[in-house]
Short mmCIF file of C-alpha atoms and ligand atoms in Angstrom, two decimals:
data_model
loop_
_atom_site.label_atom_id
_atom_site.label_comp_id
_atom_site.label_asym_id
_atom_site.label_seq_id
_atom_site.Cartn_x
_atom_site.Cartn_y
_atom_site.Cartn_z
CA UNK A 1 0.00 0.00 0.00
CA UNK A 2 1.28 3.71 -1.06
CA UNK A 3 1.12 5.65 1.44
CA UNK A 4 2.81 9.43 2.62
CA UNK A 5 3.48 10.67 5.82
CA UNK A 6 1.89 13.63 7.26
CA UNK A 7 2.42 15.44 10.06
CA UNK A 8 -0.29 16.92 12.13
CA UNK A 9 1.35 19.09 15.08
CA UNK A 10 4.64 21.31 13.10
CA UNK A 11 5.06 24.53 14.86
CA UNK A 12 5.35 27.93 13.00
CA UNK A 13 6.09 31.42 14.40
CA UNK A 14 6.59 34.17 12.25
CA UNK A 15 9.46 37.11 12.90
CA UNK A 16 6.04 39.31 13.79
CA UNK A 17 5.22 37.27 16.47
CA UNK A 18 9.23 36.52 17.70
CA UNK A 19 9.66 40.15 18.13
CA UNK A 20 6.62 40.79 20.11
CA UNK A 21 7.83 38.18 22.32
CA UNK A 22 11.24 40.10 22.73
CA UNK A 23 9.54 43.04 23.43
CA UNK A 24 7.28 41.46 26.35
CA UNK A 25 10.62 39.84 27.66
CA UNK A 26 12.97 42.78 27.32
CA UNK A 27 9.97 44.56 29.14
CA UNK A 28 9.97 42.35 31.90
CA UNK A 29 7.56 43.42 34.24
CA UNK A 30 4.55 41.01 35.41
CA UNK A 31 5.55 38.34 33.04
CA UNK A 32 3.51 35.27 33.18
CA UNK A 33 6.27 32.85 34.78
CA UNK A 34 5.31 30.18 32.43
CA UNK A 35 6.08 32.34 29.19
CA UNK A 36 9.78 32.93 30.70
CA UNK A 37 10.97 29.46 30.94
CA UNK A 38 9.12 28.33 27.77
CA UNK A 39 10.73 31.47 25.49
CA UNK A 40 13.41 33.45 27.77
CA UNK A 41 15.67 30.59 26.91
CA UNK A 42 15.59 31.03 23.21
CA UNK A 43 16.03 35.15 23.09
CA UNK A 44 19.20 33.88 24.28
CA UNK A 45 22.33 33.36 22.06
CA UNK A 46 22.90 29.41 22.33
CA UNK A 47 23.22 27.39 18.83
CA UNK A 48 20.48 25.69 19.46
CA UNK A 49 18.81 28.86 20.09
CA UNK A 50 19.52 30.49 16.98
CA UNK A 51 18.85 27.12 15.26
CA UNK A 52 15.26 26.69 16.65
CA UNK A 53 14.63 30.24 15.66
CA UNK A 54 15.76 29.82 12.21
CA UNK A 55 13.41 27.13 11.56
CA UNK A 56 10.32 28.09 13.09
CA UNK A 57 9.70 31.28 11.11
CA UNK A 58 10.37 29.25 7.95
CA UNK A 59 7.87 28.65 6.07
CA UNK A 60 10.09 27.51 2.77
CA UNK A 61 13.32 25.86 1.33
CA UNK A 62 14.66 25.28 4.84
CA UNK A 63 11.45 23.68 6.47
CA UNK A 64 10.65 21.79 2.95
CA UNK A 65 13.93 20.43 3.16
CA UNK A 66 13.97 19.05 6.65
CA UNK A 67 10.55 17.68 5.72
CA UNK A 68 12.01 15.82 2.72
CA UNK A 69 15.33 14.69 4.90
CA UNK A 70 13.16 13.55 7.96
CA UNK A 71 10.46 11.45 4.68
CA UNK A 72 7.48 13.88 5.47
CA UNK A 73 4.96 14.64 3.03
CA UNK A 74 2.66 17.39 4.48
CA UNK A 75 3.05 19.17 7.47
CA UNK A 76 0.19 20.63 9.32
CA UNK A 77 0.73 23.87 10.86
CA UNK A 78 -0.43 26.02 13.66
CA UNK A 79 1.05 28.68 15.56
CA UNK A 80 3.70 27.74 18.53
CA UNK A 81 2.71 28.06 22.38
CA UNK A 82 2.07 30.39 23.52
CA UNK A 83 0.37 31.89 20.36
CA UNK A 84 -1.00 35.36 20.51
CA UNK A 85 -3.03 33.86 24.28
CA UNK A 86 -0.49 36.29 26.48
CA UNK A 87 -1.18 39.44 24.68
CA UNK A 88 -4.12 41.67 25.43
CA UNK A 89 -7.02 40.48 23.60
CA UNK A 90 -6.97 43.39 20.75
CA UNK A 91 -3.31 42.95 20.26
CA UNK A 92 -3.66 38.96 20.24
CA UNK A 93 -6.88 39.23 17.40
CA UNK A 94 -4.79 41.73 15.00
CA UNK A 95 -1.68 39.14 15.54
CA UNK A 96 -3.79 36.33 14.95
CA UNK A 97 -5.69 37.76 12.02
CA UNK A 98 -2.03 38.18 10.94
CA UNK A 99 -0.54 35.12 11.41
CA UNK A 100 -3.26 33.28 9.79
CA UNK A 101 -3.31 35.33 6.44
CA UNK A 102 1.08 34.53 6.55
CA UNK A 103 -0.20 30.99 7.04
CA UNK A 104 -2.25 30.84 4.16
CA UNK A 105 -0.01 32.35 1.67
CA UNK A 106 2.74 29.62 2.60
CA UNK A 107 0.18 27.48 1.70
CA UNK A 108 -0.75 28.77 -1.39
CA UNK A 109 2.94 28.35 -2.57
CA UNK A 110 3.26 24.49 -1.15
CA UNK A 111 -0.27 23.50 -1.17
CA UNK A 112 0.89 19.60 -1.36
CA UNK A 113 2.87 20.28 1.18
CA UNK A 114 1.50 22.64 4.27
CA UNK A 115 -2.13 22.61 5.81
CA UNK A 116 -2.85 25.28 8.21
CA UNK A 117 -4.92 25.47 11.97
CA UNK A 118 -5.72 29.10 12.48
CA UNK A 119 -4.81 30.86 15.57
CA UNK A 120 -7.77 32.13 17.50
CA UNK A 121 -7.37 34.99 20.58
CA UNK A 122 -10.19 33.23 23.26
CA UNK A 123 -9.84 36.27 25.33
CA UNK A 124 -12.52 37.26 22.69
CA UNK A 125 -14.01 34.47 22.09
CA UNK A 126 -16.87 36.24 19.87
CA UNK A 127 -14.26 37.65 17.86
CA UNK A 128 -12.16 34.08 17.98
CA UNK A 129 -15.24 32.04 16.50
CA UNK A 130 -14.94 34.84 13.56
CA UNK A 131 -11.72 34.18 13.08
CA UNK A 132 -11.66 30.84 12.87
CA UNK A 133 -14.90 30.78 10.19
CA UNK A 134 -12.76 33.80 8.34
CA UNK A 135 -9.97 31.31 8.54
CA UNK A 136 -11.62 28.04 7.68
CA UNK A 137 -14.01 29.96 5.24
CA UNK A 138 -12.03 32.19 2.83
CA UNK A 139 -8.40 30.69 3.60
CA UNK A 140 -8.81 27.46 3.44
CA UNK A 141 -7.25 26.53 7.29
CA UNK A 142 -8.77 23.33 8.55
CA UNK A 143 -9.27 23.98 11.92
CA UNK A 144 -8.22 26.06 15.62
CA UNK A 145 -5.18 25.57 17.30
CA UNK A 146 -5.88 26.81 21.24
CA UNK A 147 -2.36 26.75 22.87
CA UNK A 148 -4.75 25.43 26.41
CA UNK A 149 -4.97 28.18 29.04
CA UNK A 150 -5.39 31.79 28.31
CA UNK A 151 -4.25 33.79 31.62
CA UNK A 152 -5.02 30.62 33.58
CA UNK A 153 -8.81 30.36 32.32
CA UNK A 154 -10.14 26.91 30.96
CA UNK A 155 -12.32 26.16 27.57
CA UNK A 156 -14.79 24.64 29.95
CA UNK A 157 -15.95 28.02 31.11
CA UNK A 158 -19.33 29.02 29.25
CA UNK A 159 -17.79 32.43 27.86
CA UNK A 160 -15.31 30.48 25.34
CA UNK A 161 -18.25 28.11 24.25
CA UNK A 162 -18.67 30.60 21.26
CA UNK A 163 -15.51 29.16 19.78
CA UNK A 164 -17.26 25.86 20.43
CA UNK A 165 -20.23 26.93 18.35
CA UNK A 166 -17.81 28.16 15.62
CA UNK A 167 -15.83 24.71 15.43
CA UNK A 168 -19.50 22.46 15.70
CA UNK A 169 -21.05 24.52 12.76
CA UNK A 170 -17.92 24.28 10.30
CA UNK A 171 -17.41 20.47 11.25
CA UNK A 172 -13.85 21.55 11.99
CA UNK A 173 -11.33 20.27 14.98
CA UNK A 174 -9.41 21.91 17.51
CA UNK A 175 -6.24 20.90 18.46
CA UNK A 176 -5.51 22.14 22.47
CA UNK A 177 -1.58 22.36 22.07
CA UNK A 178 0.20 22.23 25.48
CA UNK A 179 1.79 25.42 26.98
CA UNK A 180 3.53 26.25 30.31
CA UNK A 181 1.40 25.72 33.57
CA UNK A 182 -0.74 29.09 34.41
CA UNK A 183 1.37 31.31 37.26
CA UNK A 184 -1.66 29.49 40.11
CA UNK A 185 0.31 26.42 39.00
CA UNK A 186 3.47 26.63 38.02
CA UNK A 187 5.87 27.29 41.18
CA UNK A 188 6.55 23.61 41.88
CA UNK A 189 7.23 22.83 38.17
CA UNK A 190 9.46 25.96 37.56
CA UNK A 191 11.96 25.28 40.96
CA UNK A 192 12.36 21.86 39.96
CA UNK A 193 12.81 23.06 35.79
CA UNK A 194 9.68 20.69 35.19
CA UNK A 195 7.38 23.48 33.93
CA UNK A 196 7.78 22.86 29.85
CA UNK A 197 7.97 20.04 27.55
CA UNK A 198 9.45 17.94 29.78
CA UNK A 199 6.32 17.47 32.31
CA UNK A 200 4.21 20.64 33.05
CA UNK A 201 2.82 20.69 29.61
CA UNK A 202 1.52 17.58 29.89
CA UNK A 203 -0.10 17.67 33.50
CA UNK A 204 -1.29 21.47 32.67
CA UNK A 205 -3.25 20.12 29.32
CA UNK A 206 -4.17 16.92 30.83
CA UNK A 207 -6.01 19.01 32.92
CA UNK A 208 -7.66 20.71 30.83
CA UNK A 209 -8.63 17.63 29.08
CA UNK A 210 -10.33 16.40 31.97
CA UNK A 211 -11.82 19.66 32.80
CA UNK A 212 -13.41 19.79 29.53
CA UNK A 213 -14.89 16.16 29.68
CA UNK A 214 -16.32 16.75 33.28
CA UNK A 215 -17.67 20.04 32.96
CA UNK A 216 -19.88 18.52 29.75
CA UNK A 217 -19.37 20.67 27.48
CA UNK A 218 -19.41 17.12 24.95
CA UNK A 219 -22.77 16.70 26.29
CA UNK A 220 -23.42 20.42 25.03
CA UNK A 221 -21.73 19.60 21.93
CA UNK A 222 -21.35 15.66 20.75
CA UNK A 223 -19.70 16.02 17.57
CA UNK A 224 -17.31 18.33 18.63
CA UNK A 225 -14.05 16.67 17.62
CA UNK A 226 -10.57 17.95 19.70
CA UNK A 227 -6.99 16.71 19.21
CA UNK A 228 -4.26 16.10 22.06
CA UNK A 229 -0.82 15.80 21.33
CA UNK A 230 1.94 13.75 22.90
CA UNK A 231 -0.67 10.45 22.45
CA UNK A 232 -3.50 12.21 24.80
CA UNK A 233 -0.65 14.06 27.64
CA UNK A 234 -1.26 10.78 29.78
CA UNK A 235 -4.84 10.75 30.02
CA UNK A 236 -4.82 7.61 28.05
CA UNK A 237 -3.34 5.80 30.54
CA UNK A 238 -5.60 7.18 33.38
CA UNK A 239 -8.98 6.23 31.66
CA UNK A 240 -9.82 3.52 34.58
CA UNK A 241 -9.13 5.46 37.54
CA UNK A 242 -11.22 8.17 36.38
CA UNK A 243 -14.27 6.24 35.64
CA UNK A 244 -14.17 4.43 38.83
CA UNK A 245 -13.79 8.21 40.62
CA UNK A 246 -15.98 9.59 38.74
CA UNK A 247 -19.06 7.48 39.44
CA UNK A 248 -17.67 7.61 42.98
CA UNK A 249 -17.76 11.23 43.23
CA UNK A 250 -21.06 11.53 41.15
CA UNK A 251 -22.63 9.19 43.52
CA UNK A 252 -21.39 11.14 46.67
CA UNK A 253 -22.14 14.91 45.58
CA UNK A 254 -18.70 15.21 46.74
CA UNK A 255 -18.01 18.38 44.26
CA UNK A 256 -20.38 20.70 42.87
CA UNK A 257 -18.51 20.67 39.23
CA UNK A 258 -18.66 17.10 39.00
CA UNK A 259 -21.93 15.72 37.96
CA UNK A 260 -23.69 13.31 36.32
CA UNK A 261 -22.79 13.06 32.28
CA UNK A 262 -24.40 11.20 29.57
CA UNK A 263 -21.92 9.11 29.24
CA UNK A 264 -18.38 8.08 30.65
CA UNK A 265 -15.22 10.42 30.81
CA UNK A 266 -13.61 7.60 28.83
CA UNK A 267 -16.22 7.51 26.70
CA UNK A 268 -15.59 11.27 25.60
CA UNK A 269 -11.82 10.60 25.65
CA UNK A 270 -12.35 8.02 23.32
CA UNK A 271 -15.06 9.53 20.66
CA UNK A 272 -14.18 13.26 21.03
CA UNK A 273 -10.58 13.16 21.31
CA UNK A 274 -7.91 12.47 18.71
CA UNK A 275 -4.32 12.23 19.73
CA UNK A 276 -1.02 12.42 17.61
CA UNK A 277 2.47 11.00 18.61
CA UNK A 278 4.27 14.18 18.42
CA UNK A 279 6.92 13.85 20.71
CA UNK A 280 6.59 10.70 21.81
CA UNK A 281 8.63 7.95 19.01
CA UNK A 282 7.82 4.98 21.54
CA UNK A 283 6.29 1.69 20.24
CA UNK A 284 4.76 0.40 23.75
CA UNK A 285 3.12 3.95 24.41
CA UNK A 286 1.53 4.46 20.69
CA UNK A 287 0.56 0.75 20.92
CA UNK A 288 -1.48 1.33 24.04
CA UNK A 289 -2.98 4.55 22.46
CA UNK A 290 -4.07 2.32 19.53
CA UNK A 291 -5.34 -0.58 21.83
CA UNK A 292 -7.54 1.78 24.21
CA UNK A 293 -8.45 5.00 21.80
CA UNK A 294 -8.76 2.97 18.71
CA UNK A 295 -6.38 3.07 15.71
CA UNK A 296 -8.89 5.53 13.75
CA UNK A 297 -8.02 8.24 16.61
CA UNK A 298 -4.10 8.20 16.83
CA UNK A 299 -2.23 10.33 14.42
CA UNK A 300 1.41 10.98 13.41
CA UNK A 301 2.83 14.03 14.40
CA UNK A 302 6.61 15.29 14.82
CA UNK A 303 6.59 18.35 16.76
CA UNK A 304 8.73 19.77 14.47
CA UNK A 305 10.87 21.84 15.03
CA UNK A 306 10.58 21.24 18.77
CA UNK A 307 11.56 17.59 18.18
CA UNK A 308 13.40 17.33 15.16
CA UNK A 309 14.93 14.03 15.03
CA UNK A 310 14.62 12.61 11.72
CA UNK A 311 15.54 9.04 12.52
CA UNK A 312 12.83 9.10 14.84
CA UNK A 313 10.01 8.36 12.01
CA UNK A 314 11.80 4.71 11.86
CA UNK A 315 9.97 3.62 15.17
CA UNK A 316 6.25 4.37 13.47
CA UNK A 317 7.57 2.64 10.28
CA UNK A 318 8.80 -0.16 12.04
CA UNK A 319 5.63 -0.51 14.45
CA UNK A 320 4.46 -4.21 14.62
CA UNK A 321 0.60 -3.35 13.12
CA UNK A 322 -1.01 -3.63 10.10
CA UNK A 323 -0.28 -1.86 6.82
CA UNK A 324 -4.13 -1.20 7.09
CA UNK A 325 -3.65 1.15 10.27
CA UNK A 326 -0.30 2.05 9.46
CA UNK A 327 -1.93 4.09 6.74
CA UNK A 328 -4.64 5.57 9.11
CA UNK A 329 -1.86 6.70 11.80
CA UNK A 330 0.17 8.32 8.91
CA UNK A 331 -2.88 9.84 6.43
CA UNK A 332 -5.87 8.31 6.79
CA UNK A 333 -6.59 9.69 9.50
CA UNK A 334 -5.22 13.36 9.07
CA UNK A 335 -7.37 13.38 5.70
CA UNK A 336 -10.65 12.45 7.02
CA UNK A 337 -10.20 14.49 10.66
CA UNK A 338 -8.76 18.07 9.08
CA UNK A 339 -10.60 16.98 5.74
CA UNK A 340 -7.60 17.34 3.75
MN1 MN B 401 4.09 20.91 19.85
#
């Protein structure tokens, strides 16, 4: 069977964005902790620095090369963490607005190559759900990318459900990227160093995983579809416990917020979620993803240029499956979820 490789979480900043991130960190006052260890690090002058840099605000010859050395076909982009989600919510629309129209015209020129999410501002989320149908509408994106918290608020709170709305009527996903742990959060992770891709992304948008699935906003919306990377940030593995504390909880009125759903939080997990590898080239973890989420809900994904290791796309090829769902983790999948 023929088959390409696509890639569905590739990270893209352009030089607009990078320098409004100088700015806020050459400005330094009442800087959202999380923001400083995720992108102090790289104003800096180290290599691999200047080489992460580089690569992220291409949207050419360099990226299409490392695509052809690393054997990947189409890469689908969206905006890195933190996005425009730490600027004020005018600035963060006009950037977004931006960045999605730069987006598109990369497209444009590669269209075999790139797919686009657009980046949505939720601290407006009227404004957000315009963007995303201006984005999905008249350039051609395929869905939102939400890089999880916005100044430590959750998706699960009624005010973003807008976006919601927007994503239900276009039949499009939205993929909740991880970011640095809000500042009601972080201090544990950021004395030990454990605040970024390391850990703290992945407890921080587990989180807000389960925050969505509990609160019911699936209930509100069932076909809402929503992609995790880094094969679900551990909530895979959890599924059990948090059925059998659920219905614990439910049945005690323990907690106001958790109630009685139609269904199970695995249930959601399972039918609502997708989840892509990116970061995560292990057969025994993608292999449990497959077994317990279903091999029509995993995804490839790199996390370029985050996790660049182009040997690393030898542990998918070599997983011990069929050709059959080797072709839905590496485009079947991606094609019918972001309609490609
Ligand atoms: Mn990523």
């Amino acid at each position: 069977m023929s088959r390409i490789r696509i890639a569905a979480e590739e990270a893209f900043a352009p030089p607009e964005l990078l320098d409004r991130y100088r700015q806020l960190l050459e400005a330094a006052t009442g800087l959202d902790p999380g923001f400083v260890s995720l992108w102090g690090h790289y104003a800096g002058k180290s290599s691999q620095a200047t080489q992460l840099v580089a690569r992220i605000q291409d949207l050419g010859d360099g990226r299409l090369r490392d695509m052809d050395d690393s054997g990947i076909a189409k890469q689908i982009l969206s905006l890195s963490a933190p996005g425009v989600q730490i600027f004020d919510a005018a600035t963060a629309t006009g950037i977004a607005a931006s960045c999605n129209d730069q987006l598109a015209e990369a497209i444009r020129r590669h269209p075999d190559r790139f797919a686009g999410l657009a980046a949505i501002a939720p601290q407006d989320p009227a404004t957000a759900a315009k963007e995303l149908e201006r984005g999905v509408g008249r350039l051609g994106l395929k869905g939102a990318i939400i890089n999880s918290h916005t100044s430590g608020e959750y998706l699960d709170d009624r005010k973003f459900w807008d976006i919601f709305e927007a994503a239900n009527a276009l039949g499009v996903p939205i993929y909740l990227h991880p970011t640095t742990p809000p500042p009601a959060m972080i201090a544990p992770f950021a004395e030990s160093g454990l605040a970024g891709a390391i850990y703290g992304f992945a407890v921080e948008t587990g989180l807000h995983m389960l925050r969505l699935i509990t609160s019911g906003v699936f209930d509100r919306f069932p076909r809402l579809r929503m992609v995790a990377g880094h094969l679900g940030e551990a909530l895979p593995y959890w599924m059990f416990r948090v059925d059998f504390m659920h219905r614990a909880m439910v049945a005690s009125g323990r907690h106001p917020r958790v109630g009685r759903l139609e269904r199970k939080p695995s249930d959601y997990l399972r039918e609502n979620f997708y989840v892509t590898t990116s970061g995560m080239a292990w057969q025994p973890v993608i292999l449990f993803a497959q077994s317990v989420l279903g091999a029509d809900h995993v995804l490839y994904a790199q996390d370029y240029p985050y996790q660049y290791v182009p040997e690393e796309v030898k542990v998918t090829d070599n997983l011990p499956i069929s050709d059959s769902d080797k072709h839905k983790l590496y485009q079947e999948n991606a094609e019918k979820l972001f309609g490609l």
